[in-house]
PDB file of C-alpha atoms in Angstrom:
ATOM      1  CA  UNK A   1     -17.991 -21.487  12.919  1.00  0.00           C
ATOM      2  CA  UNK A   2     -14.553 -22.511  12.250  1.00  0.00           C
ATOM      3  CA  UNK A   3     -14.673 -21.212   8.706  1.00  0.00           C
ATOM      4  CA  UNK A   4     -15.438 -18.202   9.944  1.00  0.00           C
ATOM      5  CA  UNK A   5     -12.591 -17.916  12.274  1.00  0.00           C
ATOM      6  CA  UNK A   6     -10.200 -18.778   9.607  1.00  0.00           C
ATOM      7  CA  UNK A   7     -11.172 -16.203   7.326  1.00  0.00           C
ATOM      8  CA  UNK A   8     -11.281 -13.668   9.756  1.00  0.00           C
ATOM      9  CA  UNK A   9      -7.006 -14.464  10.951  1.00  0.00           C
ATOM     10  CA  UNK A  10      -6.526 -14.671   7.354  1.00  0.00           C
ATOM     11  CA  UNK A  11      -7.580 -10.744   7.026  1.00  0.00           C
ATOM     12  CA  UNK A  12      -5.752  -9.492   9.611  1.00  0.00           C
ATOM     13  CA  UNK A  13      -2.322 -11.501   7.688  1.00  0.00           C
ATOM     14  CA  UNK A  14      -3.102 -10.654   4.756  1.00  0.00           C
ATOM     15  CA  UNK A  15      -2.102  -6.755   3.999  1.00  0.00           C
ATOM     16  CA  UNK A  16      -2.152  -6.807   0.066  1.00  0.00           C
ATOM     17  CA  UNK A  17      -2.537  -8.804  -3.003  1.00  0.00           C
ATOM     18  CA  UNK A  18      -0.567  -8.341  -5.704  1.00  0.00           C
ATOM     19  CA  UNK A  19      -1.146  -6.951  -8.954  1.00  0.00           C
ATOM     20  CA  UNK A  20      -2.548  -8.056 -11.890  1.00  0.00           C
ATOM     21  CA  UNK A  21      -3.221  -6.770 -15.591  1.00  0.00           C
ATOM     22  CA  UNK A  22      -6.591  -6.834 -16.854  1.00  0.00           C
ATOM     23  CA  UNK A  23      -6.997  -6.727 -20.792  1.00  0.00           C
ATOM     24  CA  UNK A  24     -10.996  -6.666 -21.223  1.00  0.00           C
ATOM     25  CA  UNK A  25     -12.995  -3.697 -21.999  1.00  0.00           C
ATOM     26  CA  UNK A  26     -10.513  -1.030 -20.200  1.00  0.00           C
ATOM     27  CA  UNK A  27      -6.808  -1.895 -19.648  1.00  0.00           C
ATOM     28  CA  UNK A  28      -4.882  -1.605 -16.129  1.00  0.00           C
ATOM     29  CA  UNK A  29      -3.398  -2.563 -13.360  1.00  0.00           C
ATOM     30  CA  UNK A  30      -5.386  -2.924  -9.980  1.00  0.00           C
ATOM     31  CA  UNK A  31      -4.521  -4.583  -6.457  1.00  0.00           C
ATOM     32  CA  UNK A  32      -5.990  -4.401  -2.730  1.00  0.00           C
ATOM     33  CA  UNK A  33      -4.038  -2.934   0.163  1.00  0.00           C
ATOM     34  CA  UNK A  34      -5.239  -2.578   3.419  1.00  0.00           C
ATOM     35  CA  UNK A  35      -6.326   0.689   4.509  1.00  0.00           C
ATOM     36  CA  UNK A  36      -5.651   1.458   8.651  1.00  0.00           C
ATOM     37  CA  UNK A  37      -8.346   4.410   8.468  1.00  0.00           C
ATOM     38  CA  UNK A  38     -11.381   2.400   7.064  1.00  0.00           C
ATOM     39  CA  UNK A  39      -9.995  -0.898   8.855  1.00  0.00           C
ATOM     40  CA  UNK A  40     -10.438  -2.728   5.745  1.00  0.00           C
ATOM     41  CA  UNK A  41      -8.917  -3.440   2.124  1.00  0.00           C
ATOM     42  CA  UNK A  42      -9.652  -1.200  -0.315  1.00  0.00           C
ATOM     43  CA  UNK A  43      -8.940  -1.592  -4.748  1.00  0.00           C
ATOM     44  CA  UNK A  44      -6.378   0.444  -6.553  1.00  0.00           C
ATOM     45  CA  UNK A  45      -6.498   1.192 -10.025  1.00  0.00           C
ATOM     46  CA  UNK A  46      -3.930   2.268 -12.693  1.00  0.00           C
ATOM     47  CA  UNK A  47      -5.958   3.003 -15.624  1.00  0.00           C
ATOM     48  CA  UNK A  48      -4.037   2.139 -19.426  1.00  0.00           C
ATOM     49  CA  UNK A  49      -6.478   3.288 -21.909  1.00  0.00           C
ATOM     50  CA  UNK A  50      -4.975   6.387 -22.531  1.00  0.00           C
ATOM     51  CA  UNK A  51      -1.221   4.623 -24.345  1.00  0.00           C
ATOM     52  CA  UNK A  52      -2.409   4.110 -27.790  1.00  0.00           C
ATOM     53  CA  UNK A  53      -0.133   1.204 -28.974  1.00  0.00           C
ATOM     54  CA  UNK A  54      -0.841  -2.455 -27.131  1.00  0.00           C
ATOM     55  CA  UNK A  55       3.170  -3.184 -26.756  1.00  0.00           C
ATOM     56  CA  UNK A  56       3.596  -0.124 -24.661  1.00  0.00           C
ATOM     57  CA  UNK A  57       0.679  -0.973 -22.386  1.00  0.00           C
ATOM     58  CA  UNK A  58       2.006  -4.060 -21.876  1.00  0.00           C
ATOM     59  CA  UNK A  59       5.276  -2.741 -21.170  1.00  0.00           C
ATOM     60  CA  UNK A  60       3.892  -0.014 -19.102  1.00  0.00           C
ATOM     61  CA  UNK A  61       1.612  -2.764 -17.057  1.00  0.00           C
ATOM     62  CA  UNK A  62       4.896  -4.905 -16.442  1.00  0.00           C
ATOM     63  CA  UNK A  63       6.744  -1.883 -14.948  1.00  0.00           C
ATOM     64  CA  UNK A  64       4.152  -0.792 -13.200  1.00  0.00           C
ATOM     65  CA  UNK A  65       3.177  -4.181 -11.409  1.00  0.00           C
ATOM     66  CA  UNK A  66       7.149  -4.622 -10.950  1.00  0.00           C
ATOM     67  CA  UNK A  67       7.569  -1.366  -9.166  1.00  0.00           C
ATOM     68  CA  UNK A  68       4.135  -1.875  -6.955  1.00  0.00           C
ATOM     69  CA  UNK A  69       4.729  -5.380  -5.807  1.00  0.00           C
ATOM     70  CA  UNK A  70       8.445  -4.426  -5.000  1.00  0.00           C
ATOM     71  CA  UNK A  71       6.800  -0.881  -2.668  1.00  0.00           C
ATOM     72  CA  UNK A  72       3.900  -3.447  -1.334  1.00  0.00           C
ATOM     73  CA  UNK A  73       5.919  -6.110   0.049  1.00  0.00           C
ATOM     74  CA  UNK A  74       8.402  -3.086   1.803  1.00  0.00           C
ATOM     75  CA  UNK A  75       4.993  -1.989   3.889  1.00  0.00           C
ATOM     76  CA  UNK A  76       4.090   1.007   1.827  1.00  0.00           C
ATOM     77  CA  UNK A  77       0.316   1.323   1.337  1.00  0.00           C
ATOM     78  CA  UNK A  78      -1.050   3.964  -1.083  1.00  0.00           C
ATOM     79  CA  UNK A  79      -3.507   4.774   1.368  1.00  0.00           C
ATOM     80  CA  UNK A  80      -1.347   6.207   3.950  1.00  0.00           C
ATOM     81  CA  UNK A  81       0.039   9.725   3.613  1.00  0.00           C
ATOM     82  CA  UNK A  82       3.661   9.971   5.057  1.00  0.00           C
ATOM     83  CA  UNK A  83       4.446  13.425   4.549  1.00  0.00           C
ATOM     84  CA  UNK A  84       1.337  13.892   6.723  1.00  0.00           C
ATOM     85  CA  UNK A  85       2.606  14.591  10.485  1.00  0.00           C
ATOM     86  CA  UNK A  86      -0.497  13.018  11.703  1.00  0.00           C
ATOM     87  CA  UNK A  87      -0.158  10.413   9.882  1.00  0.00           C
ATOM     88  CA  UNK A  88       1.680   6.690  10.959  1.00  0.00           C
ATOM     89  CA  UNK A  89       4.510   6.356  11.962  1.00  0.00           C
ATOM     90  CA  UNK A  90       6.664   3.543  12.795  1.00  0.00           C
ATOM     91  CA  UNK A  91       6.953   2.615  16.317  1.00  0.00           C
ATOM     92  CA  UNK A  92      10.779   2.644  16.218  1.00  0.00           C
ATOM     93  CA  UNK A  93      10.639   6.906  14.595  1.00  0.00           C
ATOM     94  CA  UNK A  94       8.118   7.498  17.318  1.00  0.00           C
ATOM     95  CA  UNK A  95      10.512   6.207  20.034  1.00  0.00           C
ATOM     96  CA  UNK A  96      13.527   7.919  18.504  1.00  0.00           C
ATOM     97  CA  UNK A  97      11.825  11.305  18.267  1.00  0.00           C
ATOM     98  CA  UNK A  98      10.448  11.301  21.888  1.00  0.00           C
ATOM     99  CA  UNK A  99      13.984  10.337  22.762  1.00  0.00           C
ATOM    100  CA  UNK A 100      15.864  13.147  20.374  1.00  0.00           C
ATOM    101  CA  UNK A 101      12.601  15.491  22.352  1.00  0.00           C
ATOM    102  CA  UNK A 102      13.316  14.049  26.227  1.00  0.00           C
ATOM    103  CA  UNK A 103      17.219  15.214  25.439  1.00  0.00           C
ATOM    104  CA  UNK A 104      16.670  18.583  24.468  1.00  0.00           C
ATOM    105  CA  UNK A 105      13.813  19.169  27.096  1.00  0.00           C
ATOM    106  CA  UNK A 106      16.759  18.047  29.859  1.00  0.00           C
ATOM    107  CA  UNK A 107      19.222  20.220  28.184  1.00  0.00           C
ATOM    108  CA  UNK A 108      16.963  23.681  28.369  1.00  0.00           C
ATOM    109  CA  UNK A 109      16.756  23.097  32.050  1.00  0.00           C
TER     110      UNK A 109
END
């Protein structure tokens, strides 16, 4: 029972893992990131196959897991549309557009 209550606060720490290069039958670049919609954490996959010469993947792979860890460990989540209105948004906007709203509400009356 207590193994099963340490996994479970693990999850709800854990947000991502990082990235990691896999040379086998396909080449690229996957990771998990938590998904808010599905309430679980879902794989990403860059696929390499398609750069011909092995140095380039490789440097390709390194820029790519560079760039990702850097945008993971900031919050972003490629599961989460911000351009979407709908969509989440930090507490702290939230707060400061109701506010920016409440002022121009008192000001029309």
């Amino acid at each position: 029972m207590f193994q099963q209550q340490k996994s479970a606060s693990c999850n709800v720490i854990l947000q991502f893992t990082y990235p990691s290069l896999h040379t086998k039958k396909s080449w690229y670049v996957d990771f998990m990131s938590f998904d808010p919609g599905a309430g679980k954490m879902r794989r990403k996959k860059f696929m390499l196959g398609g750069i011909p010469k092995i140095t380039d993947r490789r440097k390709r792979a390194a820029e790519l897991i560079e760039v990702l860890t850097k945008q993971l460990r900031a919050g972003w989540s490629t599961w989460v549309n911000v351009d979407d209105n709908r969509g989440y948004t930090a507490l702290s906007d939230a707060l400061d557009k109701y506010e920016a709203y409440v002022e121009c509400d008192k000001k029309k009356k």
